[in-house]
Structure formats: structure tokens, C-alpha cells
CSV table of C-alpha atoms in Angstrom, one decimal:
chain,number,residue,atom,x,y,z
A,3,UNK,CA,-73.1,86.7,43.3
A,4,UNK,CA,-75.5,84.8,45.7
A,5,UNK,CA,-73.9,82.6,47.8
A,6,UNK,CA,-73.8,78.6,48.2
A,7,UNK,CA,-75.8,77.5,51.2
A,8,UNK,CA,-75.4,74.1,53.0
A,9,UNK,CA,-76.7,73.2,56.2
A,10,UNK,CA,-75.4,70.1,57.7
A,11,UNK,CA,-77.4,67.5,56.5
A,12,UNK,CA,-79.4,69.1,53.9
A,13,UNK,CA,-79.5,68.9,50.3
A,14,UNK,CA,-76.8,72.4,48.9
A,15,UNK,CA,-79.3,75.1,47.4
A,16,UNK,CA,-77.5,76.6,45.0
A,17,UNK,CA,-77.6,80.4,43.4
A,18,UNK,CA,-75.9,81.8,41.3
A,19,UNK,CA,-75.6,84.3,38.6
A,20,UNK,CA,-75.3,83.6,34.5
A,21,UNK,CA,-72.3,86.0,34.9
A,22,UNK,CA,-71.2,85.1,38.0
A,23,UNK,CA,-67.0,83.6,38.4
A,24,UNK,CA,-66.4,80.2,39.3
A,25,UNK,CA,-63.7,81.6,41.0
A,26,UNK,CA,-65.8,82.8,43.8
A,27,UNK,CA,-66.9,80.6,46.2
A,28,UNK,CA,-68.8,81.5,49.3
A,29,UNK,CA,-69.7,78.1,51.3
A,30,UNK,CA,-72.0,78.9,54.0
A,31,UNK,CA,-72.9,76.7,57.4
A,32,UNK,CA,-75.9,78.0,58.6
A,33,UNK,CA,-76.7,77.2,62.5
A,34,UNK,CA,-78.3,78.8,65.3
A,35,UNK,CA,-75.5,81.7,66.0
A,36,UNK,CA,-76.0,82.5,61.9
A,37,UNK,CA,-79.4,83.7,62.9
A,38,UNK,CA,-78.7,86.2,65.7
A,39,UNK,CA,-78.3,88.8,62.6
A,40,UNK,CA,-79.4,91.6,65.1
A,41,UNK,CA,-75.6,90.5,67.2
A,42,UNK,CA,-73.1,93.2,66.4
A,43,UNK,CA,-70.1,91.8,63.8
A,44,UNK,CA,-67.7,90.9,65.3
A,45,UNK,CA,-65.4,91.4,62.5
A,46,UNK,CA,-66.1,92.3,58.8
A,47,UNK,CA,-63.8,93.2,55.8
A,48,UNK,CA,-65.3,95.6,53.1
A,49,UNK,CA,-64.0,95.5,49.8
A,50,UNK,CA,-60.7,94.4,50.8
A,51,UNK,CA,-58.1,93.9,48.7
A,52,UNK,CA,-54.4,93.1,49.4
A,53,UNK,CA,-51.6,93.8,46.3
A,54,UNK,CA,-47.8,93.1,47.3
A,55,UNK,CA,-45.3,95.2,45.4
A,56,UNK,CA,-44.4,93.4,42.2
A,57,UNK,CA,-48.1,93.5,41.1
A,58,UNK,CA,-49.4,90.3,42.8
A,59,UNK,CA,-53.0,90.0,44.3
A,60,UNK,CA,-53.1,87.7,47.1
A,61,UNK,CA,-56.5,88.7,47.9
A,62,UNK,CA,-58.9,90.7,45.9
A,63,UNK,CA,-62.7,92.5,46.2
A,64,UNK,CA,-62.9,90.7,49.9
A,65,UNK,CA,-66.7,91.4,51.6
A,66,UNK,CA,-66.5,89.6,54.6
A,67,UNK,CA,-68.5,89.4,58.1
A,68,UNK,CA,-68.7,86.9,61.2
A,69,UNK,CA,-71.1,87.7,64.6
A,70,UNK,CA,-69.6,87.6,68.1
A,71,UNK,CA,-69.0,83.8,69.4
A,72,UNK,CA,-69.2,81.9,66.1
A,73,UNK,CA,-66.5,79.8,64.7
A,74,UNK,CA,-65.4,80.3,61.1
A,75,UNK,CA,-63.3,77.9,59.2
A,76,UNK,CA,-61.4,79.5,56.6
A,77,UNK,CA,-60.3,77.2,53.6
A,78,UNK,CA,-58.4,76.6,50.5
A,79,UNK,CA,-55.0,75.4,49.0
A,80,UNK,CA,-52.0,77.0,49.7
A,81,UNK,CA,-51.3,80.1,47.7
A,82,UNK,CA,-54.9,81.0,48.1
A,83,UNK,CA,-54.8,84.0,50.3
A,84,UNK,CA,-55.5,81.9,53.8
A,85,UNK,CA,-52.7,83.1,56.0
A,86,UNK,CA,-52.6,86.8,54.5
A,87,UNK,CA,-56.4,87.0,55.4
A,88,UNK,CA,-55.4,85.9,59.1
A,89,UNK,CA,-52.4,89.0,58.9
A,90,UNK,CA,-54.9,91.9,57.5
A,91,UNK,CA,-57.2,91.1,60.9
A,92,UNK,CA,-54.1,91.3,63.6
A,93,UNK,CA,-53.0,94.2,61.5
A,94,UNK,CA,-49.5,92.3,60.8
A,95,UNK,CA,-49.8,93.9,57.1
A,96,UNK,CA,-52.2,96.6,56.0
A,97,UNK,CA,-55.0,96.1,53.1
A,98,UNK,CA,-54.6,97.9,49.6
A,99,UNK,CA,-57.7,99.2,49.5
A,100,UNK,CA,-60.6,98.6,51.6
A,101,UNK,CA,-61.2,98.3,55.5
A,102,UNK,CA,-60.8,95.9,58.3
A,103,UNK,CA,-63.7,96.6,61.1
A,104,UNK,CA,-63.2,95.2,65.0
A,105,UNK,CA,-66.0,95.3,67.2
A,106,UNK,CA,-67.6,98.0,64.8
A,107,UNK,CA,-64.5,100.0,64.9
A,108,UNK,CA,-61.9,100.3,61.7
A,109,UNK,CA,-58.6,98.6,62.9
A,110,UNK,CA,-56.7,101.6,61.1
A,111,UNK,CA,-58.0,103.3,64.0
A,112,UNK,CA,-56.8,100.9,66.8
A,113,UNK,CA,-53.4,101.1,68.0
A,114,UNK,CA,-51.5,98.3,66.7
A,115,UNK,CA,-49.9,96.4,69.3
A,116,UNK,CA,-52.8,97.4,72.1
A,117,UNK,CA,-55.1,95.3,69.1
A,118,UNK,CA,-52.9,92.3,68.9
A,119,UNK,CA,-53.2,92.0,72.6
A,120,UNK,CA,-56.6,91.6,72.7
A,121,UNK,CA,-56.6,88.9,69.6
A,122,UNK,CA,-55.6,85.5,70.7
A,123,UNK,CA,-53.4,84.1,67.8
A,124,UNK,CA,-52.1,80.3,67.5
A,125,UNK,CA,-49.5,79.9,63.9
A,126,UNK,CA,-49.0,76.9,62.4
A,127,UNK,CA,-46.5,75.9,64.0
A,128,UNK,CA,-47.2,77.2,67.9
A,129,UNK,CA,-45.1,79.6,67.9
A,130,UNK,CA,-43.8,79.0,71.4
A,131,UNK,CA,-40.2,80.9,72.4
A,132,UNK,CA,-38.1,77.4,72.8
A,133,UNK,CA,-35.9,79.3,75.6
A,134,UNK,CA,-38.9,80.3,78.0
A,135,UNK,CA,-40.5,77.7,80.2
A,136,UNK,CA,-44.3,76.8,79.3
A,137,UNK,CA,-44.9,78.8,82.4
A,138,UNK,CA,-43.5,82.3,80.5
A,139,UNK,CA,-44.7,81.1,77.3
A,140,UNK,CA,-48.3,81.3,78.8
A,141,UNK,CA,-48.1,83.9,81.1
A,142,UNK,CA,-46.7,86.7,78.3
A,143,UNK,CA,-49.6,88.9,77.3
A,144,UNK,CA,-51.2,88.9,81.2
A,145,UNK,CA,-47.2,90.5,82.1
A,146,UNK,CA,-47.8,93.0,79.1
A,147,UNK,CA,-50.7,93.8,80.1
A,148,UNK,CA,-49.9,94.5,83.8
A,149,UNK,CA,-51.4,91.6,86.0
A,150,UNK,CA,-50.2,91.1,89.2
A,151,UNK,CA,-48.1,88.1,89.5
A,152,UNK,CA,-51.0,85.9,91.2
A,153,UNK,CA,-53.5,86.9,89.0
A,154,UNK,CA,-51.0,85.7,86.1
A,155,UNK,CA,-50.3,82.1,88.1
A,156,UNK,CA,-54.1,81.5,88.3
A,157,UNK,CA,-54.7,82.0,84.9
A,158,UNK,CA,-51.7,79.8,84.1
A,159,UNK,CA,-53.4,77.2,86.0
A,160,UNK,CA,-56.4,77.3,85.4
A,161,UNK,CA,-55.8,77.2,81.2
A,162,UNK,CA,-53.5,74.3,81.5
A,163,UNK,CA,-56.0,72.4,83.2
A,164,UNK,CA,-58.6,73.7,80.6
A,165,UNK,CA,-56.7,72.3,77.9
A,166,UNK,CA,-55.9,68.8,79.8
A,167,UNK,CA,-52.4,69.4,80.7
A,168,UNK,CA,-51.2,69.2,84.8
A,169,UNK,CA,-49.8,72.7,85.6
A,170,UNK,CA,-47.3,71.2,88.5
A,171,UNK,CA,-45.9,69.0,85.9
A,172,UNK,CA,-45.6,71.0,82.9
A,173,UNK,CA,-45.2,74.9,83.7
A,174,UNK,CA,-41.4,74.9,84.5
A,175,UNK,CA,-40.8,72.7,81.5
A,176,UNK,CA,-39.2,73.7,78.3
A,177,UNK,CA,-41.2,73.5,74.7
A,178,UNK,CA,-38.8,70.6,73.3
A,179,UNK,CA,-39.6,69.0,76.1
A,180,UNK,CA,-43.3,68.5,75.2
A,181,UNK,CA,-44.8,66.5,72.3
A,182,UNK,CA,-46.1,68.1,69.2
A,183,UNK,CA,-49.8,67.3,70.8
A,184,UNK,CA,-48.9,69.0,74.0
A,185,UNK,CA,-47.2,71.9,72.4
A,186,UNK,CA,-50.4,73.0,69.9
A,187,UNK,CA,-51.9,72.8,73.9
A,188,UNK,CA,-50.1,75.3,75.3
A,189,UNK,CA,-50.4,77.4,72.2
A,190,UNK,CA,-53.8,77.6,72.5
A,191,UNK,CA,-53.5,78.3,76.4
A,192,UNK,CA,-51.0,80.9,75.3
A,193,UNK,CA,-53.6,83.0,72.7
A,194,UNK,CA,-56.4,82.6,75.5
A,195,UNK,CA,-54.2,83.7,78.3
A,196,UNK,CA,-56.0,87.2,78.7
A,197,UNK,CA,-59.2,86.3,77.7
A,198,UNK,CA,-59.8,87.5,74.4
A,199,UNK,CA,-62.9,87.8,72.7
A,200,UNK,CA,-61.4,86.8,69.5
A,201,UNK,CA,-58.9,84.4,68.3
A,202,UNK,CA,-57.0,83.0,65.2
A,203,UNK,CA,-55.6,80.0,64.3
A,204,UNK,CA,-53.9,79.1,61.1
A,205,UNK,CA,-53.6,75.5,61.0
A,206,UNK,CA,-53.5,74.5,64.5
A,207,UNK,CA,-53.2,70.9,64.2
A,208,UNK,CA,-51.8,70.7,60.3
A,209,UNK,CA,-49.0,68.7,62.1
A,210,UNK,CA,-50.3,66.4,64.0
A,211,UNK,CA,-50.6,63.0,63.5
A,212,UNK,CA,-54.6,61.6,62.6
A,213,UNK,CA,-55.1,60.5,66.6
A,214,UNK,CA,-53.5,63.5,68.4
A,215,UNK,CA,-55.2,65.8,65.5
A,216,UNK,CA,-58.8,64.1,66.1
A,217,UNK,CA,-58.0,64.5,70.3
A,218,UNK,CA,-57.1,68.6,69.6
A,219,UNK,CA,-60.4,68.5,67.7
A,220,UNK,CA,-62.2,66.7,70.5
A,221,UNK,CA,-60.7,69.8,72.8
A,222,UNK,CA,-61.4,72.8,70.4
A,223,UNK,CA,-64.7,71.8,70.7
A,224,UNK,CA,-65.3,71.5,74.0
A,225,UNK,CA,-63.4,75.0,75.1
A,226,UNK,CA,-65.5,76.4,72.4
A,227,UNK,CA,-68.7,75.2,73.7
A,228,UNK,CA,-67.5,76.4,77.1
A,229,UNK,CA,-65.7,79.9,76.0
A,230,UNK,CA,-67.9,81.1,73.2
A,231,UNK,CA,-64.9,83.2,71.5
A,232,UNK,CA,-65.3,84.2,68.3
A,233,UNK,CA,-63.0,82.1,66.1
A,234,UNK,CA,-61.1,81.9,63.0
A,235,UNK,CA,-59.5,78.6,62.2
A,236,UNK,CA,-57.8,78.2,59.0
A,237,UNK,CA,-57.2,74.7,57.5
A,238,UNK,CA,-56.3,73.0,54.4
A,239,UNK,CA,-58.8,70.1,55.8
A,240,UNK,CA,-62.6,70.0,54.3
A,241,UNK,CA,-64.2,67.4,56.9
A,242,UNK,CA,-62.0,69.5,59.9
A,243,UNK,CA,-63.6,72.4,58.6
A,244,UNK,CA,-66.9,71.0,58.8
A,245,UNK,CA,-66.7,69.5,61.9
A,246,UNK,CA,-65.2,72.4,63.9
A,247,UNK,CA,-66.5,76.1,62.3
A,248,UNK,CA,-70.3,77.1,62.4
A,249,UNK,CA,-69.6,78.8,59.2
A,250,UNK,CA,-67.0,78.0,55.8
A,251,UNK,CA,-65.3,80.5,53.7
A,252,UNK,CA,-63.5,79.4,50.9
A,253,UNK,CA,-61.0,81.2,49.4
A,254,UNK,CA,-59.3,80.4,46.0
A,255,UNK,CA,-56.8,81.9,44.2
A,256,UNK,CA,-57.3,85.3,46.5
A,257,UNK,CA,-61.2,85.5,46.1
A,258,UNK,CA,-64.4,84.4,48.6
């Protein structure tokens, strides 16, 4: 089936075949990173589908690509696949049938925990340990991965600052010490710790009230325009989506 294209502002040209489902739905945002088609993917799922033991499809026939340092919002209503798409690319579950590709290499092929390191990765809900400080929160994956204990102190820093919160007053705090607002912060400081060239989100700000949602927003924006990661941001939210990915996919009922 040819896709739905909409660029921002335009009039929708729409294609599709006699024979084609309503069920599928690919919703396109062309801009200027669509075009660089000669850019490696950055990740692509071929013929993916995902089938849970007592027969269920959560996601089914999924063809699936995004180039290096766009942002994709991923949407639908719950049930629709959303957050089991987001597990298939850190490898948290394993597809059916069909492959998962990483920088141009199959993540079957990748060592599991070494991949999820290099995957930044914010949940719904932040996901912060409530019995480390923000400062251990933050600092986890650079200590994984072996940074000397200055390197991992600059970076703490210097990410706190990049997402508007003051390091000397908030690194020896505890999460339920911090507002919701300031806790999504950190989470996102957390999943960019070691500088990943990717990174996931699943509902980031789903939480939030309207002004600290629309103030996050503000902020994604800006360290995207700064940090050109490639990004996958999953919301329930249509004008979120719109204002924050390059590109929409949207998934119902486990197909694109």
C-alpha cells in the first residue's frame, strides 16, 4: 500500500490501493532530514511480526525504517503495539519473525546488554531507582561502561545544566524529592548520559500537567536541535506528535 503523505502545511496527498486495509496507516512528515535518502538507516524493521504465546499479534507484517538524527513519533491508542515496538528495538523481547537492523547490523547479532548501553531509553514513568541520588541515577551507564570518576562528574554536570536543572542543588537529592517536571528531566539526562546516538521514549511527558508538558516540549526541542540523536518518541498525543517528530507512524491494532 502507498503511504499517506502530509507535509506541514500542505494539503494530505493521498494513495492508496482498491485492496488496500484501512487498518494500515502510514502518516508521513516529510522535512529536510527525509530527504538525505543516501544517509545510512539508522534503524529499520523488515517484516516484523511479534505473536505472544496464547496466539495474540501485538504487532504484525511491520516494514519500518528512520535515517540517522531524525525524530520519529510513534502513535496510537493503547493496545496498539506502541510500547512492544519500543521493546523489539532494545532487544527487551525478541520478534516472531522478521529482523530488527542497528546501524545496518541485525540486533540478533549484537550482544544484548552491550546494545542497550548504547540506546538511550526514557519509560513512561522515568524510571529513576527512588533509593539512588539524582547523582547515581545519572551517572549509571558512564560506571558500566568504565569512565573514570571525573569524566562521569562532568557529564553529570554538564547534562543537568543541558536540561535546565542546577547540578550543586539537585545531584545529591533523592527522586521523591523532585517534581514530576524535574524527574522526566533527569530521565532524559539519565538516557543521554553516555552519549548515544539513538534514544527511546515512550511517553515522556504522558504525566505531566499541560504547562510543565508544553515546558518538556519546549526542551526536547531545543536538545534535539542541539544533539541531533536519532529519536523515537512514543505518545498517545496527535498535535505532540506533530510538533516534536520529523516523521509519524501510526500504529493500530498492531499494524503501520
Amino acid at each position: 500500500m502507498n503511504p499517506v503523505i502530509l507535509a506541514k502545511g500542505n494539503t494530505p496527498d493521498v494513495h492508496q490501493d482498491d485492496d488496500a486495509s484501512p487498518h494500515h496507516l502510514d502518516l508521513l512528515i516529510p522535512g529536510p532530514k527525509d530527504l538525505a535518502r543516501m544517509n545510512p538507516w539508522a534503524l529499520e524493521i523488515q517484516q516484523v511480526s511479534k505473536q505472544f504465546p496464547d496466539g495474540t499479534y501485538a504487532l504484525q507484517n511491520i516494514e519500518w525504517s528512520m535515517t540517522e538524527g531524525e525524530t520519529m513519533a510513534l502513535i496510537g491508542e493503547s493496545g496498539s503495539g506502541k510500547t512492544t515496538f519500543l521493546r523489539l528495538l532494545n532487544r527487551l523481547i525478541e520478534p516472531t519473525t522478521g529482523a530488527v537492523v542497528i546501524q545496518g547490523k541485525p540486533a540478533c547479532l549484537q550482544d544484548p546488554i552491550q546494545l542497550r548501553r548504547r540506546l538511550g531509553y526514557v519509560p513512561q514513568d522515568g524510571g529513576l531507582f527512588p533509593h539512588w541520588t539524582i547523582k547515581q541515577n545519572v551517572c549509571l551507564v558512564p560506571h558500566l561502561l568504565g569512565w573514570p570518576l571525573e569524566q562521569q562528574l562532568e557529564r553529570l554536570d554538564r547534562l543537568l545544566s543541558l536540561v535546565n536543572l542546577n547540578p550543586s542543588q539537585i545531584a545529591e537529592r533523592y527522586p521523591i524529592e523532585l517534581s514530576g517536571g524535574q524527574r522526566q528531566r533527569v530521565a532524559v539526562a539519565r538516557a543521554l548520559a553516555a552519549d548515544p546516538p539513538i534514544v527511546l521514549l515512550d511517553e515522556p511527558f504522558g504525566a505531566l500537567d499541560p504547562l510543565t508538558r508544553h515546558d518538556l516540549q519546549d526542551q526536547f526541542l531545543s536538545l534535539q536541535a542541539r544533539l541531533q540523536k536519532t529519536m523515537v518518541l512514543v505518545t498517545h498525543d496527535m498535535s505532540e506528535a506533530f510538533r516534536l517528530g520529523d516523521r509519524i507512524t501510526i500504529l493500530k491494532e498492531g499494524c503501520i
